[in-house]
Amino acid sequence: MSSTAASLAPVPTLAPPYDIGDRVAIQAEARRFAEQEVVPVADQLDRHKSEMPRSLIEKLGKQGYFGILVPAEYGGMGLGVFEYCMIAEELALGWMSVASIIARAQGMGTGFDDAAKRRRLLERSARGEWIGAAALSEPGAGSDLAGVSTRAVRDGDDYVVTGTKRWCGNAKAADFIQLLCRLRDPDTGERRSAGLGTVIIEKERGTFPPGLTGTPIDKIGYHGFLTWHLDFDGLRVPAGNLVTDLGRPRAGGSGKEANTFRAVEQGLNVARVHTAARAVGLARAAVQECRSYLQERVQFGRPIGDFQALRFMLAEMAARVEQARAFYQQVAHLIDLGRPCEREAAMVKLLATEMAVEVTGQAMQLHGGNGYTTERRVERFWRDARLTTVFEGTSQIQQKIISDRILPRSPLC
């Protein structure tokens, strides 16, 4: 049974330099939270494609998990991408959607010029009271974000937004939508990404403002929150909600980033390592389920875990999980050091997500017919793992990023 919010253990906080014991304590608490608070909810709601309850989101807020990357001066945990991904791995072991919803805060949607407003929103973000949605992709612009066509046209003190967005998770339940849009067409000689901007659409939870309508997309997995197709038809957004600071929140200032497209790319590096961590969590959960099932299931007078063929399958699965974990932690550490690692982020996203699909598929095989039912969790792990090879750039996009950085193209191409 889930414990009450009042009984949640306090979360350790870190200040650089980190001690390995502190990280171990944070990870252990995240694991406890996932096992006691997340798994029972996922087991009950996922099969019905239900949204996670507000009570669970509030518990995540009390744990501080919406403010892992928010500086301590704003009430956040003040940690790095390493700890962010480490916690996400543990949450994904319970339900990937819970490991995903925390990404909709972390100081997102706070890049306003008004310093007082920025502080208020960072404080709300850290408490889980400012949770958003990112509207990036469009029907004709998924991995090719430079091709975004949704427009925001200046009209007096407002921008007027028209266009269509797709794959916007949590859009209706969010407090805001962070919208990537086109402010102008690129001039001759400019990159296609020139003229892009980001606006923050402030809204009430559970509603869409006038000028915005949404249709939920029916998915085979990744339940817990709804994913939306959005249509903008004259939505008015205050001009002051145009932001360019899309980076990680910083203590003491906004840290302006002039190039919106480049800022989005840098954000995707973190998102890809976060996805790798979620994939590792899903695969770990599958290995744990198989370990229990191989001892529980008896055939030919003995537990099937006694059969060498099945034992070796499990050993290979477990080894691949550990390999992917070590890799994502390495890349997360590079990001925390401020090192450029677009290639490495693409590599770990590619390898960890493909591993998760294979490992969760093998877990279903080890469960036999029982794995192909909703009575066991492994089918949920496989459905969610399958998506990790698609979002934040497909595996093929990651291959393109990697190959372009290790093997430059001929000028004739």
Short mmCIF file of C-alpha atoms in Angstrom, two decimals, residues 53-402:
data_model
loop_
_atom_site.label_atom_id
_atom_site.label_comp_id
_atom_site.label_asym_id
_atom_site.label_seq_id
_atom_site.Cartn_x
_atom_site.Cartn_y
_atom_site.Cartn_z
CA PRO A 53 -3.56 11.33 -10.12
CA ARG A 54 -2.86 14.79 -8.81
CA SER A 55 -2.03 13.24 -5.44
CA LEU A 56 0.98 11.46 -6.95
CA ILE A 57 2.18 14.66 -8.62
CA GLU A 58 1.93 16.45 -5.28
CA LYS A 59 4.05 13.73 -3.65
CA LEU A 60 6.65 14.17 -6.37
CA GLY A 61 6.65 17.87 -5.51
CA LYS A 62 7.15 17.18 -1.81
CA GLN A 63 10.11 14.98 -2.70
CA GLY A 64 11.66 17.90 -4.57
CA TYR A 65 11.78 15.99 -7.85
CA PHE A 66 10.43 18.87 -9.93
CA GLY A 67 13.33 21.03 -8.79
CA ILE A 68 16.33 18.71 -9.08
CA LEU A 69 18.09 21.13 -11.45
CA VAL A 70 16.75 24.32 -9.83
CA PRO A 71 19.33 26.20 -7.73
CA ALA A 72 18.93 25.94 -3.98
CA GLU A 73 18.42 29.71 -3.69
CA TYR A 74 15.05 29.21 -5.40
CA GLY A 75 14.07 26.23 -3.25
CA GLY A 76 15.38 23.57 -5.62
CA MET A 77 17.73 20.68 -4.92
CA GLY A 78 20.55 22.40 -6.80
CA LEU A 79 21.83 19.17 -8.31
CA GLY A 80 23.20 18.23 -11.69
CA VAL A 81 22.16 16.24 -14.73
CA PHE A 82 23.85 13.19 -13.19
CA GLU A 83 21.47 13.17 -10.21
CA TYR A 84 18.51 14.17 -12.38
CA CYS A 85 19.04 11.12 -14.59
CA MET A 86 19.80 8.86 -11.64
CA ILE A 87 16.46 9.75 -10.02
CA ALA A 88 14.66 9.41 -13.36
CA GLU A 89 16.04 5.88 -13.76
CA GLU A 90 14.54 4.85 -10.43
CA LEU A 91 11.18 6.48 -11.20
CA ALA A 92 11.04 4.82 -14.63
CA LEU A 93 11.45 1.48 -12.91
CA GLY A 94 7.99 2.17 -11.50
CA TRP A 95 6.29 4.01 -14.39
CA MET A 96 8.04 5.81 -17.22
CA SER A 97 5.45 8.59 -17.25
CA VAL A 98 6.46 9.58 -13.72
CA ALA A 99 10.11 9.79 -14.77
CA SER A 100 8.90 11.97 -17.66
CA ILE A 101 6.58 14.38 -15.85
CA ILE A 102 9.47 15.72 -13.75
CA ALA A 103 11.08 16.99 -16.97
CA ARG A 104 8.15 19.40 -17.40
CA ALA A 105 9.50 21.52 -14.53
CA GLN A 106 13.22 21.84 -13.58
CA GLY A 107 13.00 25.59 -14.25
CA MET A 108 11.35 25.17 -17.64
CA GLY A 109 9.14 28.09 -18.65
CA THR A 110 10.89 30.62 -16.41
CA GLY A 111 13.09 32.52 -18.88
CA PHE A 112 11.37 35.89 -18.52
CA ASP A 113 13.13 39.26 -18.49
CA ASP A 114 11.20 40.26 -15.37
CA ALA A 115 13.56 39.12 -12.59
CA ALA A 116 10.85 39.06 -9.92
CA LYS A 117 8.56 36.95 -12.09
CA ARG A 118 11.43 34.66 -12.94
CA ARG A 119 12.16 34.09 -9.26
CA ARG A 120 8.50 33.40 -8.45
CA LEU A 121 8.25 30.88 -11.25
CA LEU A 122 11.51 29.15 -10.35
CA GLU A 123 10.23 28.78 -6.79
CA ARG A 124 6.94 27.39 -8.08
CA SER A 125 8.80 25.09 -10.45
CA ALA A 126 10.86 23.68 -7.59
CA ARG A 127 7.66 22.94 -5.63
CA GLY A 128 5.92 21.28 -8.59
CA GLU A 129 3.46 24.16 -8.96
CA TRP A 130 4.72 25.28 -12.40
CA ILE A 131 4.59 22.19 -14.61
CA GLY A 132 4.53 22.67 -18.35
CA ALA A 133 4.43 21.09 -21.77
CA ALA A 134 6.84 21.51 -24.67
CA ALA A 135 5.29 22.14 -28.09
CA LEU A 136 8.12 21.51 -30.55
CA SER A 137 7.14 18.97 -33.20
CA GLU A 138 4.63 19.55 -35.97
CA PRO A 139 3.00 17.24 -38.53
CA GLY A 140 5.64 18.38 -41.02
CA ALA A 141 8.51 19.08 -38.61
CA GLY A 142 9.53 16.35 -36.21
CA SER A 143 13.25 15.70 -36.14
CA ASP A 144 13.65 18.64 -38.54
CA LEU A 145 12.82 21.40 -36.07
CA ALA A 146 14.34 24.01 -38.37
CA GLY A 147 11.26 23.42 -40.51
CA VAL A 148 8.82 24.65 -37.84
CA SER A 149 6.01 26.63 -39.49
CA THR A 150 3.72 27.59 -36.57
CA ARG A 151 3.83 31.39 -36.55
CA ALA A 152 3.72 34.09 -33.91
CA VAL A 153 3.05 37.49 -35.48
CA ARG A 154 3.44 40.70 -33.45
CA ASP A 155 0.21 42.66 -33.05
CA GLY A 156 0.56 45.55 -30.62
CA ASP A 157 1.40 44.20 -27.18
CA ASP A 158 0.71 40.59 -28.19
CA TYR A 159 1.88 37.84 -30.45
CA VAL A 160 -0.86 36.09 -32.43
CA VAL A 161 -0.16 32.39 -32.90
CA THR A 162 -1.44 30.24 -35.77
CA GLY A 163 -0.40 26.74 -36.76
CA THR A 164 -0.35 23.13 -35.59
CA LYS A 165 1.73 21.18 -33.10
CA ARG A 166 1.87 17.45 -32.48
CA TRP A 167 3.17 15.14 -29.74
CA CYS A 168 2.70 17.67 -26.96
CA GLY A 169 2.55 15.64 -23.77
CA ASN A 170 0.68 16.98 -20.74
CA ALA A 171 -0.58 20.00 -22.70
CA LYS A 172 -4.03 20.33 -21.16
CA ALA A 173 -3.01 19.52 -17.59
CA ALA A 174 -0.06 21.92 -17.73
CA ASP A 175 0.32 25.35 -16.16
CA PHE A 176 2.02 26.60 -19.34
CA ILE A 177 3.04 25.52 -22.82
CA GLN A 178 6.54 26.34 -24.07
CA LEU A 179 6.02 26.88 -27.80
CA LEU A 180 8.72 26.83 -30.48
CA CYS A 181 7.45 29.00 -33.34
CA ARG A 182 8.51 31.09 -36.29
CA LEU A 183 8.71 34.84 -35.75
CA ARG A 184 9.91 35.61 -39.28
CA ASP A 185 11.12 33.88 -42.41
CA PRO A 186 14.91 33.56 -42.72
CA ASP A 187 16.65 36.14 -44.87
CA THR A 188 18.66 35.14 -47.93
CA GLY A 189 21.82 33.39 -46.85
CA GLU A 190 20.57 32.65 -43.34
CA ARG A 191 20.11 29.19 -41.92
CA ARG A 192 16.59 27.75 -42.04
CA SER A 193 16.51 27.92 -38.25
CA ALA A 194 16.84 31.73 -38.30
CA GLY A 195 13.73 33.55 -37.18
CA LEU A 196 12.63 30.95 -34.64
CA GLY A 197 11.57 31.98 -31.16
CA THR A 198 9.99 30.56 -28.04
CA VAL A 199 6.91 31.92 -26.29
CA ILE A 200 5.42 30.85 -22.99
CA ILE A 201 1.65 30.34 -23.05
CA GLU A 202 0.38 30.72 -19.51
CA LYS A 203 -2.88 28.85 -18.87
CA GLU A 204 -5.12 27.24 -16.30
CA ARG A 205 -4.67 23.56 -15.61
CA GLY A 206 -7.21 21.35 -17.33
CA THR A 207 -8.19 23.95 -19.95
CA PHE A 208 -7.05 25.44 -23.24
CA PRO A 209 -7.19 29.24 -23.69
CA PRO A 210 -9.23 30.87 -26.49
CA GLY A 211 -7.54 30.32 -29.83
CA LEU A 212 -6.15 26.90 -28.89
CA THR A 213 -7.85 23.53 -29.28
CA GLY A 214 -6.44 20.07 -28.69
CA THR A 215 -7.17 16.47 -29.59
CA PRO A 216 -5.65 13.65 -27.51
CA ILE A 217 -3.57 11.12 -29.45
CA ASP A 218 -4.42 7.49 -28.66
CA LYS A 219 -1.13 5.71 -27.90
CA ILE A 220 -0.33 2.05 -27.30
CA GLY A 221 1.83 2.94 -24.31
CA TYR A 222 3.38 5.81 -22.36
CA HIS A 223 0.22 6.25 -20.36
CA GLY A 224 -0.05 8.38 -17.23
CA PHE A 225 -0.57 11.64 -19.04
CA LEU A 226 -2.19 12.50 -22.36
CA THR A 227 -0.33 13.46 -25.51
CA TRP A 228 -1.97 16.12 -27.67
CA HIS A 229 -2.36 17.36 -31.23
CA LEU A 230 -2.75 21.15 -30.91
CA ASP A 231 -4.32 23.66 -33.29
CA PHE A 232 -3.58 27.37 -32.85
CA ASP A 233 -6.02 29.78 -34.46
CA GLY A 234 -5.40 33.36 -33.35
CA LEU A 235 -4.15 32.57 -29.84
CA ARG A 236 -2.91 35.82 -28.27
CA VAL A 237 0.21 35.72 -26.08
CA PRO A 238 1.65 38.81 -24.34
CA ALA A 239 4.79 40.05 -26.08
CA GLY A 240 6.63 39.85 -22.76
CA ASN A 241 6.26 36.08 -22.88
CA LEU A 242 8.77 35.83 -25.71
CA VAL A 243 11.86 34.25 -24.18
CA THR A 244 15.29 33.22 -25.37
CA ASP A 245 16.72 31.81 -22.15
CA LEU A 246 16.02 28.11 -22.56
CA GLY A 247 19.02 26.76 -20.69
CA ARG A 248 19.25 25.17 -17.27
CA PRO A 249 18.27 27.59 -14.47
CA ARG A 250 21.18 29.41 -12.94
CA ALA A 251 21.65 31.06 -9.59
CA GLY A 252 21.69 34.84 -9.74
CA GLY A 253 20.63 35.52 -13.29
CA SER A 254 18.92 34.50 -16.51
CA GLY A 255 21.93 33.68 -18.68
CA LYS A 256 20.62 34.88 -22.04
CA GLU A 257 20.90 32.59 -25.05
CA ALA A 258 20.51 34.51 -28.29
CA ASN A 259 20.16 31.53 -30.60
CA THR A 260 16.85 29.83 -29.91
CA PHE A 261 17.55 26.88 -32.17
CA ARG A 262 20.94 26.25 -30.61
CA ALA A 263 19.41 26.44 -27.14
CA VAL A 264 16.83 23.83 -28.17
CA GLU A 265 19.63 21.59 -29.46
CA GLN A 266 21.51 21.92 -26.17
CA GLY A 267 18.35 21.09 -24.27
CA LEU A 268 17.95 17.99 -26.39
CA ASN A 269 21.34 16.75 -25.21
CA VAL A 270 20.02 16.64 -21.65
CA ALA A 271 16.72 15.17 -22.84
CA ARG A 272 18.51 12.37 -24.68
CA VAL A 273 20.56 11.37 -21.66
CA HIS A 274 17.39 11.57 -19.57
CA THR A 275 15.73 9.23 -22.09
CA ALA A 276 18.68 6.84 -21.83
CA ALA A 277 18.24 6.81 -18.05
CA ARG A 278 14.52 6.11 -18.40
CA ALA A 279 15.30 3.27 -20.81
CA VAL A 280 17.73 1.80 -18.29
CA GLY A 281 15.06 1.98 -15.60
CA LEU A 282 12.57 0.12 -17.79
CA ALA A 283 15.09 -2.57 -18.66
CA ARG A 284 16.12 -2.93 -15.02
CA ALA A 285 12.51 -3.40 -14.03
CA ALA A 286 12.16 -6.13 -16.66
CA VAL A 287 15.24 -7.94 -15.35
CA GLN A 288 13.87 -7.79 -11.80
CA GLU A 289 10.51 -9.18 -12.91
CA CYS A 290 12.25 -12.02 -14.75
CA ARG A 291 14.41 -12.86 -11.76
CA SER A 292 11.28 -13.33 -9.65
CA TYR A 293 9.35 -15.19 -12.36
CA LEU A 294 12.16 -17.66 -13.09
CA GLN A 295 12.09 -18.70 -9.43
CA GLU A 296 8.30 -18.75 -9.25
CA ARG A 297 7.46 -20.69 -12.43
CA VAL A 298 7.89 -24.48 -12.11
CA GLN A 299 8.13 -26.85 -15.07
CA PHE A 300 9.38 -30.43 -15.24
CA GLY A 301 9.50 -30.49 -11.46
CA ARG A 302 11.88 -27.54 -10.97
CA PRO A 303 11.92 -23.72 -11.20
CA ILE A 304 12.60 -22.70 -14.78
CA GLY A 305 15.43 -20.55 -13.45
CA ASP A 306 17.39 -23.79 -13.03
CA PHE A 307 17.61 -24.21 -16.80
CA GLN A 308 20.90 -22.91 -18.16
CA ALA A 309 19.46 -21.44 -21.36
CA LEU A 310 17.16 -19.16 -19.36
CA ARG A 311 19.80 -18.31 -16.76
CA PHE A 312 22.18 -17.20 -19.50
CA MET A 313 19.50 -15.05 -21.12
CA LEU A 314 18.95 -13.28 -17.81
CA ALA A 315 22.69 -12.83 -17.27
CA GLU A 316 23.08 -11.20 -20.70
CA MET A 317 20.12 -8.91 -20.05
CA ALA A 318 21.48 -7.78 -16.69
CA ALA A 319 24.95 -7.13 -18.12
CA ARG A 320 23.57 -4.95 -20.91
CA VAL A 321 21.58 -2.88 -18.42
CA GLU A 322 24.68 -2.20 -16.33
CA GLN A 323 26.65 -1.26 -19.44
CA ALA A 324 24.04 1.30 -20.49
CA ARG A 325 23.84 2.75 -16.98
CA ALA A 326 27.58 3.34 -16.85
CA PHE A 327 27.46 5.06 -20.24
CA TYR A 328 24.59 7.44 -19.43
CA GLN A 329 26.21 8.40 -16.14
CA GLN A 330 29.44 9.20 -17.96
CA VAL A 331 27.66 11.46 -20.46
CA ALA A 332 25.59 13.13 -17.71
CA HIS A 333 28.84 13.90 -15.91
CA LEU A 334 30.27 15.49 -19.07
CA ILE A 335 27.21 17.73 -19.34
CA ASP A 336 27.62 18.79 -15.71
CA LEU A 337 31.22 19.70 -16.49
CA GLY A 338 30.01 21.90 -19.33
CA ARG A 339 31.68 19.79 -22.01
CA PRO A 340 30.24 19.69 -25.53
CA CYS A 341 28.80 16.19 -25.94
CA GLU A 342 26.19 16.19 -28.67
CA ARG A 343 27.78 13.10 -30.20
CA GLU A 344 27.98 11.25 -26.88
CA ALA A 345 24.39 12.17 -25.96
CA ALA A 346 23.21 10.74 -29.28
CA MET A 347 25.31 7.61 -28.74
CA VAL A 348 23.96 6.82 -25.30
CA LYS A 349 20.39 7.57 -26.36
CA LEU A 350 20.80 5.19 -29.32
CA LEU A 351 22.43 2.34 -27.41
CA ALA A 352 20.39 2.51 -24.20
CA THR A 353 17.00 2.70 -25.91
CA GLU A 354 17.71 -0.07 -28.39
CA MET A 355 18.97 -2.15 -25.45
CA ALA A 356 15.75 -1.50 -23.54
CA VAL A 357 13.59 -2.70 -26.42
CA GLU A 358 15.60 -5.90 -26.74
CA VAL A 359 15.81 -6.59 -23.00
CA THR A 360 12.10 -5.97 -22.37
CA GLY A 361 11.29 -8.15 -25.39
CA GLN A 362 13.45 -10.92 -23.97
CA ALA A 363 11.67 -10.48 -20.64
CA MET A 364 8.34 -11.15 -22.34
CA GLN A 365 9.87 -14.26 -23.91
CA LEU A 366 11.09 -15.52 -20.54
CA HIS A 367 7.56 -15.13 -19.22
CA GLY A 368 6.16 -17.25 -22.03
CA GLY A 369 2.44 -16.83 -22.60
CA ASN A 370 2.12 -14.96 -19.32
CA GLY A 371 4.30 -12.20 -20.77
CA TYR A 372 1.72 -11.56 -23.47
CA THR A 373 -0.98 -10.63 -20.98
CA THR A 374 -1.71 -7.50 -19.01
CA GLU A 375 -1.49 -9.60 -15.86
CA ARG A 376 2.28 -9.09 -15.82
CA ARG A 377 4.24 -5.83 -15.84
CA VAL A 378 6.71 -6.85 -18.54
CA GLU A 379 4.31 -5.97 -21.36
CA ARG A 380 4.08 -2.43 -19.96
CA PHE A 381 7.84 -2.16 -19.84
CA TRP A 382 8.10 -3.27 -23.47
CA ARG A 383 5.40 -0.84 -24.69
CA ASP A 384 7.11 2.06 -22.96
CA ALA A 385 10.62 1.01 -23.99
CA ARG A 386 9.53 0.85 -27.61
CA LEU A 387 8.76 4.56 -27.55
CA THR A 388 12.19 5.52 -26.23
CA THR A 389 13.72 4.66 -29.62
CA VAL A 390 11.41 7.23 -31.23
CA PHE A 391 11.07 10.37 -29.13
CA GLU A 392 13.86 12.92 -28.63
CA GLY A 393 14.92 11.86 -32.15
CA THR A 394 14.59 8.35 -33.58
CA SER A 395 17.45 5.88 -33.49
CA GLN A 396 18.12 6.75 -37.12
CA ILE A 397 18.40 10.45 -36.26
CA GLN A 398 20.91 9.57 -33.54
CA GLN A 399 22.90 7.58 -36.09
CA LYS A 400 22.90 10.60 -38.38
CA ILE A 401 24.12 12.90 -35.59
CA ILE A 402 26.89 10.48 -34.63
#
